[in-house]
Amino acid sequence: MRRALTALIAVTAVALGTAACGGGSTDEPGGQDISSGSRHLKLVAYAVPKPGYDAIIPAFRATADGRGVGFAQSYGASGDQSRKVARRVPADVVNFSVEPDIARLVKEGVVAEDWKSQALNSSTPFGSVVALVVRKGNPKNIHDWDDLLKPGVQVITPNPGSSGSAKWNLLAPFAAKSDGGRNRQAGLDYIGELVRDHVRVQPKSGREATTAFEQGQGDVLISYENEAIMLDRANATAPRGQQVEYVIPPQTFKIENPVAVTTTSEDPRAARSFVDFLFTPTAQRLWARAGFRPVDDAVAAETADLFPGRITRLWTISDLGKVLGRDTAAAGDGKDLTGWKAVDAALFGADGAVTEIYTAGGRK
């Protein structure tokens, strides 16, 4: 009996240890078991869309294509997640914050070169805009980008070296202050002052930044609108000192978060079915309820009241890339860089201007 009991304890310990090493996967969103099935998909994503997937995965499993498909999930900082998959951490579907994190996988042969044409809307099933989250009552009177530079205002935003959301967060004021990159130095001067005088902590991911703000750090959180919405909802019944609200600056940035099926998927048919499902009206409504802007025009119109705020200018990666990529042909293949290639080279790459600002602590 003693030997049997010892063996039972050992087996239980192994089982618990295995469960604890799930790499951040969540098997029961909303109390529903999503891990069981005769087929399995591994979703590796950046941290922010987890609330959306918590609703969408069970909905997919209820369809004919999704029946019997179990899921394992991993969420984290976009750049970190991309590098893991590049090192061959198993993944069937990836969803990252920025396109360069998928481009890395194309270079490594983990995602096909034509991935953007494999699904609707350049394989981007939802979006958001950059928002400013403040304490309830907006005690610092924050409404626009200049307000972040007021004396004493402390700002929370992740580090762009690890977080895709950090790049979006910085692109919004950069575009607004530089007129879409036309006055590049004005945009960089703003970023430098923000980082030097107002950013005190630099979490690794958008979700970690939200957690830091929830814990009382900072006066303003630069974030995705969907994070702001979920945070506002979650804290609605909390003591007033813990409640938040958010504002959408008149000029902000369109956030586009791409998804792709990997070339290493063990079940590419199920993976493709899941990605296609993300664009259906059913999934689009679920994205909207989770705070993400639908890309289906009909669903976007139907759910417009979920996204308050008046935007006078919504900058895009395409806008910025056209300007920042001018006269770059000589350094490339004879064509000017566009889109994320131009933006990353100018701002976030190893020699990018924003990278240099962060390396110097904003003192460049």
GROMACS .gro file of C-alpha atoms in nm:
model
  364
    1MET     CA    1   0.000   0.000   0.000
    2ARG     CA    2   0.284   0.238   0.088
    3ARG     CA    3   0.455   0.170  -0.248
    4ALA     CA    4   0.123   0.215  -0.432
    5LEU     CA    5   0.056   0.544  -0.256
    6THR     CA    6   0.407   0.667  -0.337
    7ALA     CA    7   0.359   0.578  -0.703
    8LEU     CA    8   0.023   0.755  -0.713
    9ILE     CA    9   0.177   1.072  -0.565
   10ALA     CA   10   0.458   1.060  -0.822
   11VAL     CA   11   0.217   1.020  -1.114
   12THR     CA   12   0.000   1.304  -0.985
   13ALA     CA   13   0.305   1.529  -0.950
   14VAL     CA   14   0.410   1.458  -1.308
   15ALA     CA   15   0.060   1.533  -1.433
   16LEU     CA   16   0.043   1.860  -1.245
   17GLY     CA   17   0.389   1.956  -1.364
   18THR     CA   18   0.290   1.887  -1.722
   19ALA     CA   19  -0.022   2.099  -1.685
   20ALA     CA   20   0.179   2.384  -1.538
   21CYS     CA   21   0.413   2.391  -1.838
   22GLY     CA   22   0.146   2.472  -2.093
   23GLY     CA   23   0.342   2.763  -2.239
   24GLY     CA   24   0.060   3.005  -2.163
   25SER     CA   25  -0.208   2.804  -2.342
   26THR     CA   26  -0.562   2.821  -2.211
   27ASP     CA   27  -0.770   2.509  -2.254
   28GLU     CA   28  -1.099   2.631  -2.112
   29PRO     CA   29  -1.196   2.983  -2.225
   30GLY     CA   30  -1.535   3.073  -2.080
   31GLY     CA   31  -1.543   2.743  -1.892
   32GLN     CA   32  -1.555   2.538  -2.213
   33ASP     CA   33  -1.309   2.261  -2.286
   34ILE     CA   34  -1.143   2.343  -2.617
   35SER     CA   35  -0.844   2.109  -2.599
   36SER     CA   36  -1.014   1.778  -2.669
   37GLY     CA   37  -1.067   1.647  -3.020
   38SER     CA   38  -0.959   1.396  -3.279
   39ARG     CA   39  -0.755   1.669  -3.454
   40HIS     CA   40  -0.555   1.951  -3.298
   41LEU     CA   41  -0.441   2.300  -3.389
   42LYS     CA   42  -0.175   2.508  -3.219
   43LEU     CA   43  -0.243   2.882  -3.220
   44VAL     CA   44   0.053   3.109  -3.142
   45ALA     CA   45  -0.045   3.473  -3.108
   46TYR     CA   46   0.043   3.806  -2.955
   47ALA     CA   47  -0.113   3.871  -2.616
   48VAL     CA   48  -0.394   4.114  -2.690
   49PRO     CA   49  -0.653   3.912  -2.892
   50LYS     CA   50  -0.699   3.638  -2.634
   51PRO     CA   51  -1.047   3.766  -2.527
   52GLY     CA   52  -1.158   3.744  -2.888
   53TYR     CA   53  -1.028   3.392  -2.936
   54ASP     CA   54  -1.189   3.286  -2.608
   55ALA     CA   55  -1.524   3.341  -2.781
   56ILE     CA   56  -1.431   3.253  -3.138
   57ILE     CA   57  -1.266   2.914  -3.081
   58PRO     CA   58  -1.578   2.758  -2.920
   59ALA     CA   59  -1.789   2.908  -3.201
   60PHE     CA   60  -1.560   2.750  -3.462
   61ARG     CA   61  -1.575   2.413  -3.284
   62ALA     CA   62  -1.954   2.428  -3.315
   63THR     CA   63  -1.931   2.442  -3.697
   64ALA     CA   64  -1.906   2.144  -3.930
   65ASP     CA   65  -1.545   2.231  -4.017
   66GLY     CA   66  -1.449   2.281  -3.653
   67ARG     CA   67  -1.614   1.975  -3.504
   68GLY     CA   68  -1.355   1.753  -3.337
   69VAL     CA   69  -1.077   2.014  -3.360
   70GLY     CA   70  -0.900   2.075  -3.028
   71PHE     CA   71  -0.684   2.381  -2.962
   72ALA     CA   72  -0.364   2.459  -2.776
   73GLN     CA   73  -0.284   2.829  -2.746
   74SER     CA   74   0.019   3.039  -2.664
   75TYR     CA   75   0.006   3.416  -2.609
   76GLY     CA   76   0.286   3.663  -2.549
   77ALA     CA   77   0.473   3.964  -2.685
   78SER     CA   78   0.443   3.962  -3.064
   79GLY     CA   79   0.814   3.976  -3.147
   80ASP     CA   80   0.898   3.710  -2.889
   81GLN     CA   81   0.626   3.480  -3.022
   82SER     CA   82   0.745   3.524  -3.378
   83ARG     CA   83   1.103   3.441  -3.285
   84LYS     CA   84   0.986   3.126  -3.105
   85VAL     CA   85   0.803   3.002  -3.414
   86ALA     CA   86   1.107   3.091  -3.627
   87ARG     CA   87   1.302   2.854  -3.400
   88ARG     CA   88   1.043   2.588  -3.488
   89VAL     CA   89   0.819   2.599  -3.182
   90PRO     CA   90   0.517   2.408  -3.321
   91ALA     CA   91   0.241   2.626  -3.466
   92ASP     CA   92  -0.041   2.576  -3.714
   93VAL     CA   93  -0.179   2.930  -3.710
   94VAL     CA   94   0.002   3.248  -3.612
   95ASN     CA   95  -0.150   3.588  -3.536
   96PHE     CA   96   0.092   3.870  -3.465
   97SER     CA   97   0.067   4.239  -3.394
   98VAL     CA   98   0.267   4.357  -3.693
   99GLU     CA   99   0.345   4.229  -4.040
  100PRO     CA  100   0.725   4.213  -3.990
  101ASP     CA  101   0.672   3.939  -3.732
  102ILE     CA  102   0.517   3.725  -4.005
  103ALA     CA  103   0.778   3.839  -4.259
  104ARG     CA  104   1.040   3.687  -4.027
  105LEU     CA  105   0.866   3.350  -4.065
  106VAL     CA  106   0.851   3.386  -4.444
  107LYS     CA  107   1.227   3.434  -4.443
  108GLU     CA  108   1.266   3.121  -4.230
  109GLY     CA  109   1.039   2.916  -4.456
  110VAL     CA  110   0.769   2.873  -4.189
  111VAL     CA  111   0.506   3.083  -4.371
  112ALA     CA  112   0.447   3.091  -4.748
  113GLU     CA  113   0.547   3.403  -4.943
  114ASP     CA  114   0.191   3.449  -5.069
  115TRP     CA  115   0.035   3.438  -4.720
  116LYS     CA  116  -0.136   3.777  -4.760
  117SER     CA  117  -0.336   3.652  -5.058
  118GLN     CA  118  -0.451   3.333  -4.884
  119ALA     CA  119  -0.732   3.506  -4.692
  120LEU     CA  120  -0.954   3.811  -4.718
  121ASN     CA  121  -0.840   4.165  -4.639
  122SER     CA  122  -0.472   4.078  -4.686
  123SER     CA  123  -0.514   3.811  -4.420
  124THR     CA  124  -0.609   4.063  -4.150
  125PRO     CA  125  -0.934   3.951  -3.979
  126PHE     CA  126  -0.978   4.239  -3.734
  127GLY     CA  127  -0.829   4.573  -3.640
  128SER     CA  128  -0.820   4.851  -3.388
  129VAL     CA  129  -0.694   5.206  -3.340
  130VAL     CA  130  -0.450   5.357  -3.093
  131ALA     CA  131  -0.625   5.492  -2.782
  132LEU     CA  132  -0.532   5.665  -2.457
  133VAL     CA  133  -0.650   5.504  -2.133
  134VAL     CA  134  -0.675   5.736  -1.832
  135ARG     CA  135  -0.795   5.721  -1.473
  136LYS     CA  136  -1.167   5.770  -1.412
  137GLY     CA  137  -1.264   6.134  -1.447
  138ASN     CA  138  -0.952   6.202  -1.656
  139PRO     CA  139  -0.776   6.393  -1.374
  140LYS     CA  140  -0.479   6.489  -1.594
  141ASN     CA  141  -0.714   6.626  -1.864
  142ILE     CA  142  -0.568   6.406  -2.140
  143HIS     CA  143  -0.730   6.444  -2.483
  144ASP     CA  144  -0.457   6.457  -2.746
  145TRP     CA  145  -0.091   6.373  -2.801
  146ASP     CA  146   0.047   6.703  -2.671
  147ASP     CA  147  -0.120   6.633  -2.336
  148LEU     CA  148   0.117   6.340  -2.278
  149LEU     CA  149   0.407   6.585  -2.261
  150LYS     CA  150   0.260   6.790  -1.978
  151PRO     CA  151   0.495   6.815  -1.678
  152GLY     CA  152   0.455   6.523  -1.441
  153VAL     CA  153   0.245   6.303  -1.669
  154GLN     CA  154   0.371   5.944  -1.659
  155VAL     CA  155   0.300   5.723  -1.960
  156ILE     CA  156   0.288   5.343  -1.986
  157THR     CA  157   0.368   5.186  -2.322
  158PRO     CA  158   0.562   4.865  -2.400
  159ASN     CA  159   0.910   4.838  -2.545
  160PRO     CA  160   0.911   4.828  -2.929
  161GLY     CA  161   1.201   4.585  -2.918
  162SER     CA  162   0.970   4.306  -2.803
  163SER     CA  163   0.617   4.435  -2.856
  164GLY     CA  164   0.429   4.496  -3.177
  165SER     CA  165   0.171   4.704  -2.991
  166ALA     CA  166   0.452   4.941  -2.886
  167LYS     CA  167   0.523   5.012  -3.252
  168TRP     CA  168   0.160   5.100  -3.320
  169ASN     CA  169   0.152   5.313  -3.005
  170LEU     CA  170   0.447   5.520  -3.124
  171LEU     CA  171   0.340   5.539  -3.486
  172ALA     CA  172   0.021   5.723  -3.391
  173PRO     CA  173   0.187   6.031  -3.238
  174PHE     CA  174   0.476   6.011  -3.486
  175ALA     CA  175   0.233   6.030  -3.778
  176ALA     CA  176   0.029   6.305  -3.614
  177LYS     CA  177   0.329   6.524  -3.526
  178SER     CA  178   0.520   6.463  -3.851
  179ASP     CA  179   0.224   6.501  -4.088
  180GLY     CA  180   0.248   6.140  -4.194
  181GLY     CA  181   0.629   6.139  -4.206
  182ARG     CA  182   0.667   6.457  -4.412
  183ASN     CA  183   0.834   6.636  -4.121
  184ARG     CA  184   1.019   6.337  -3.986
  185GLN     CA  185   1.224   6.529  -3.732
  186ALA     CA  186   0.916   6.676  -3.564
  187GLY     CA  187   0.783   6.324  -3.510
  188LEU     CA  188   1.115   6.200  -3.373
  189ASP     CA  189   1.148   6.500  -3.142
  190TYR     CA  190   0.810   6.413  -2.995
  191ILE     CA  191   0.906   6.046  -2.945
  192GLY     CA  192   1.235   6.147  -2.787
  193GLU     CA  193   1.070   6.378  -2.533
  194LEU     CA  194   0.802   6.120  -2.457
  195VAL     CA  195   1.055   5.844  -2.389
  196ARG     CA  196   1.301   6.065  -2.202
  197ASP     CA  197   1.064   6.253  -1.973
  198HIS     CA  198   0.743   6.053  -1.945
  199VAL     CA  199   0.792   5.678  -2.001
  200ARG     CA  200   0.913   5.531  -1.672
  201VAL     CA  201   0.851   5.158  -1.730
  202GLN     CA  202   0.865   4.958  -2.053
  203PRO     CA  203   0.671   4.628  -2.027
  204LYS     CA  204   0.744   4.357  -2.283
  205SER     CA  205   0.392   4.333  -2.428
  206GLY     CA  206   0.067   4.524  -2.460
  207ARG     CA  207  -0.096   4.293  -2.209
  208GLU     CA  208   0.185   4.347  -1.955
  209ALA     CA  209   0.149   4.722  -2.006
  210THR     CA  210  -0.224   4.697  -1.931
  211THR     CA  211  -0.151   4.496  -1.616
  212ALA     CA  212   0.100   4.759  -1.499
  213PHE     CA  213  -0.159   5.033  -1.549
  214GLU     CA  214  -0.423   4.829  -1.365
  215GLN     CA  215  -0.182   4.797  -1.074
  216GLY     CA  216  -0.168   5.174  -1.044
  217GLN     CA  217   0.141   5.263  -1.246
  218GLY     CA  218   0.128   5.569  -1.470
  219ASP     CA  219  -0.131   5.833  -1.554
  220VAL     CA  220  -0.188   5.730  -1.916
  221LEU     CA  221  -0.171   5.397  -2.096
  222ILE     CA  222  -0.115   5.409  -2.471
  223SER     CA  223  -0.295   5.103  -2.600
  224TYR     CA  224  -0.514   4.937  -2.856
  225GLU     CA  225  -0.873   5.055  -2.846
  226ASN     CA  226  -0.985   4.698  -2.779
  227GLU     CA  227  -0.763   4.679  -2.469
  228ALA     CA  228  -0.911   5.009  -2.354
  229ILE     CA  229  -1.265   4.880  -2.405
  230MET     CA  230  -1.201   4.556  -2.217
  231LEU     CA  231  -1.025   4.739  -1.933
  232ASP     CA  232  -1.312   4.986  -1.907
  233ARG     CA  233  -1.564   4.701  -1.890
  234ALA     CA  234  -1.363   4.496  -1.642
  235ASN     CA  235  -1.318   4.784  -1.399
  236ALA     CA  236  -1.667   4.930  -1.426
  237THR     CA  237  -1.773   4.795  -1.085
  238ALA     CA  238  -1.438   4.842  -0.912
  239PRO     CA  239  -1.378   5.117  -0.653
  240ARG     CA  240  -1.361   5.455  -0.828
  241GLY     CA  241  -0.988   5.480  -0.768
  242GLN     CA  242  -0.939   5.170  -0.984
  243GLN     CA  243  -1.180   5.263  -1.262
  244VAL     CA  244  -1.062   5.391  -1.599
  245GLU     CA  245  -1.194   5.553  -1.914
  246TYR     CA  246  -1.039   5.612  -2.253
  247VAL     CA  247  -1.018   5.873  -2.526
  248ILE     CA  248  -0.949   5.842  -2.897
  249PRO     CA  249  -0.718   6.122  -3.016
  250PRO     CA  250  -0.849   6.316  -3.321
  251GLN     CA  251  -0.548   6.188  -3.516
  252THR     CA  252  -0.463   5.826  -3.450
  253PHE     CA  253  -0.339   5.514  -3.627
  254LYS     CA  254  -0.513   5.217  -3.785
  255ILE     CA  255  -0.391   4.892  -3.631
  256GLU     CA  256  -0.380   4.587  -3.860
  257ASN     CA  257  -0.294   4.249  -3.704
  258PRO     CA  258  -0.226   3.975  -3.961
  259VAL     CA  259  -0.284   3.600  -3.938
  260ALA     CA  260  -0.127   3.315  -4.135
  261VAL     CA  261  -0.124   2.937  -4.166
  262THR     CA  262   0.223   2.790  -4.128
  263THR     CA  263   0.391   2.565  -4.382
  264THR     CA  264   0.479   2.331  -4.095
  265SER     CA  265   0.118   2.273  -3.988
  266GLU     CA  266   0.032   1.909  -3.929
  267ASP     CA  267  -0.330   1.978  -4.028
  268PRO     CA  268  -0.327   2.256  -4.289
  269ARG     CA  269  -0.687   2.187  -4.390
  270ALA     CA  270  -0.819   2.249  -4.037
  271ALA     CA  271  -0.586   2.548  -3.998
  272ARG     CA  272  -0.717   2.702  -4.321
  273SER     CA  273  -1.077   2.641  -4.216
  274PHE     CA  274  -1.012   2.816  -3.886
  275VAL     CA  275  -0.852   3.120  -4.050
  276ASP     CA  276  -1.138   3.143  -4.301
  277PHE     CA  277  -1.386   3.129  -4.012
  278LEU     CA  278  -1.227   3.441  -3.859
  279PHE     CA  279  -1.372   3.644  -4.149
  280THR     CA  280  -1.729   3.510  -4.131
  281PRO     CA  281  -2.009   3.737  -4.004
  282THR     CA  282  -2.040   3.519  -3.693
  283ALA     CA  283  -1.675   3.563  -3.601
  284GLN     CA  284  -1.674   3.928  -3.703
  285ARG     CA  285  -1.956   4.000  -3.456
  286LEU     CA  286  -1.762   3.818  -3.185
  287TRP     CA  287  -1.454   4.025  -3.263
  288ALA     CA  288  -1.665   4.340  -3.229
  289ARG     CA  289  -1.810   4.232  -2.894
  290ALA     CA  290  -1.455   4.173  -2.770
  291GLY     CA  291  -1.363   4.530  -2.866
  292PHE     CA  292  -1.193   4.469  -3.203
  293ARG     CA  293  -1.305   4.658  -3.514
  294PRO     CA  294  -1.454   4.420  -3.774
  295VAL     CA  295  -1.317   4.423  -4.128
  296ASP     CA  296  -1.650   4.310  -4.277
  297ASP     CA  297  -1.820   4.634  -4.388
  298ALA     CA  298  -2.172   4.516  -4.305
  299VAL     CA  299  -2.076   4.400  -3.954
  300ALA     CA  300  -1.873   4.719  -3.903
  301ALA     CA  301  -2.182   4.928  -3.978
  302GLU     CA  302  -2.397   4.705  -3.759
  303THR     CA  303  -2.163   4.740  -3.460
  304ALA     CA  304  -2.051   5.102  -3.508
  305ASP     CA  305  -2.207   5.212  -3.178
  306LEU     CA  306  -1.957   4.991  -2.992
  307PHE     CA  307  -1.673   5.221  -3.102
  308PRO     CA  308  -1.731   5.581  -2.988
  309GLY     CA  309  -1.495   5.865  -3.064
  310ARG     CA  310  -1.453   6.108  -3.353
  311ILE     CA  311  -1.144   6.047  -3.565
  312THR     CA  312  -1.052   6.331  -3.801
  313ARG     CA  313  -0.747   6.158  -3.947
  314LEU     CA  314  -0.674   5.786  -3.936
  315TRP     CA  315  -0.318   5.725  -4.051
  316THR     CA  316  -0.218   5.387  -4.194
  317ILE     CA  317   0.099   5.191  -4.255
  318SER     CA  318   0.042   5.241  -4.626
  319ASP     CA  319   0.033   5.620  -4.579
  320LEU     CA  320   0.349   5.628  -4.373
  321GLY     CA  321   0.535   5.376  -4.589
  322LYS     CA  322   0.486   5.582  -4.905
  323VAL     CA  323   0.654   5.881  -4.742
  324LEU     CA  324   0.928   5.708  -4.540
  325GLY     CA  325   1.016   5.484  -4.833
  326ARG     CA  326   1.089   5.763  -5.079
  327ASP     CA  327   1.435   5.752  -5.239
  328THR     CA  328   1.521   5.414  -5.086
  329ALA     CA  329   1.552   5.233  -5.420
  330ALA     CA  330   1.929   5.268  -5.438
  331ALA     CA  331   1.972   5.073  -5.117
  332GLY     CA  332   1.732   4.798  -5.219
  333ASP     CA  333   1.634   4.614  -5.536
  334GLY     CA  334   1.578   4.923  -5.746
  335LYS     CA  335   1.233   4.998  -5.604
  336ASP     CA  336   1.141   5.227  -5.318
  337LEU     CA  337   1.043   5.048  -4.998
  338THR     CA  338   0.674   5.064  -4.904
  339GLY     CA  339   0.451   4.964  -4.612
  340TRP     CA  340   0.610   4.798  -4.312
  341LYS     CA  341   0.941   4.747  -4.493
  342ALA     CA  342   0.981   5.123  -4.525
  343VAL     CA  343   0.855   5.197  -4.173
  344ASP     CA  344   1.073   4.935  -4.006
  345ALA     CA  345   1.383   5.042  -4.196
  346ALA     CA  346   1.332   5.407  -4.107
  347LEU     CA  347   1.214   5.373  -3.748
  348PHE     CA  348   1.230   5.031  -3.583
  349GLY     CA  349   1.509   4.835  -3.749
  350ALA     CA  350   1.856   4.793  -3.602
  351ASP     CA  351   1.953   5.135  -3.740
  352GLY     CA  352   1.605   5.286  -3.713
  353ALA     CA  353   1.558   5.630  -3.562
  354VAL     CA  354   1.317   5.514  -3.288
  355THR     CA  355   1.548   5.225  -3.200
  356GLU     CA  356   1.829   5.477  -3.151
  357ILE     CA  357   1.604   5.694  -2.934
  358TYR     CA  358   1.521   5.400  -2.707
  359THR     CA  359   1.884   5.289  -2.692
  360ALA     CA  360   1.981   5.638  -2.579
  361GLY     CA  361   1.694   5.668  -2.334
  362GLY     CA  362   1.531   5.941  -2.540
  363ARG     CA  363   1.845   6.157  -2.540
  364LYS     CA  364   1.933   6.127  -2.907
   0.00000   0.00000   0.00000
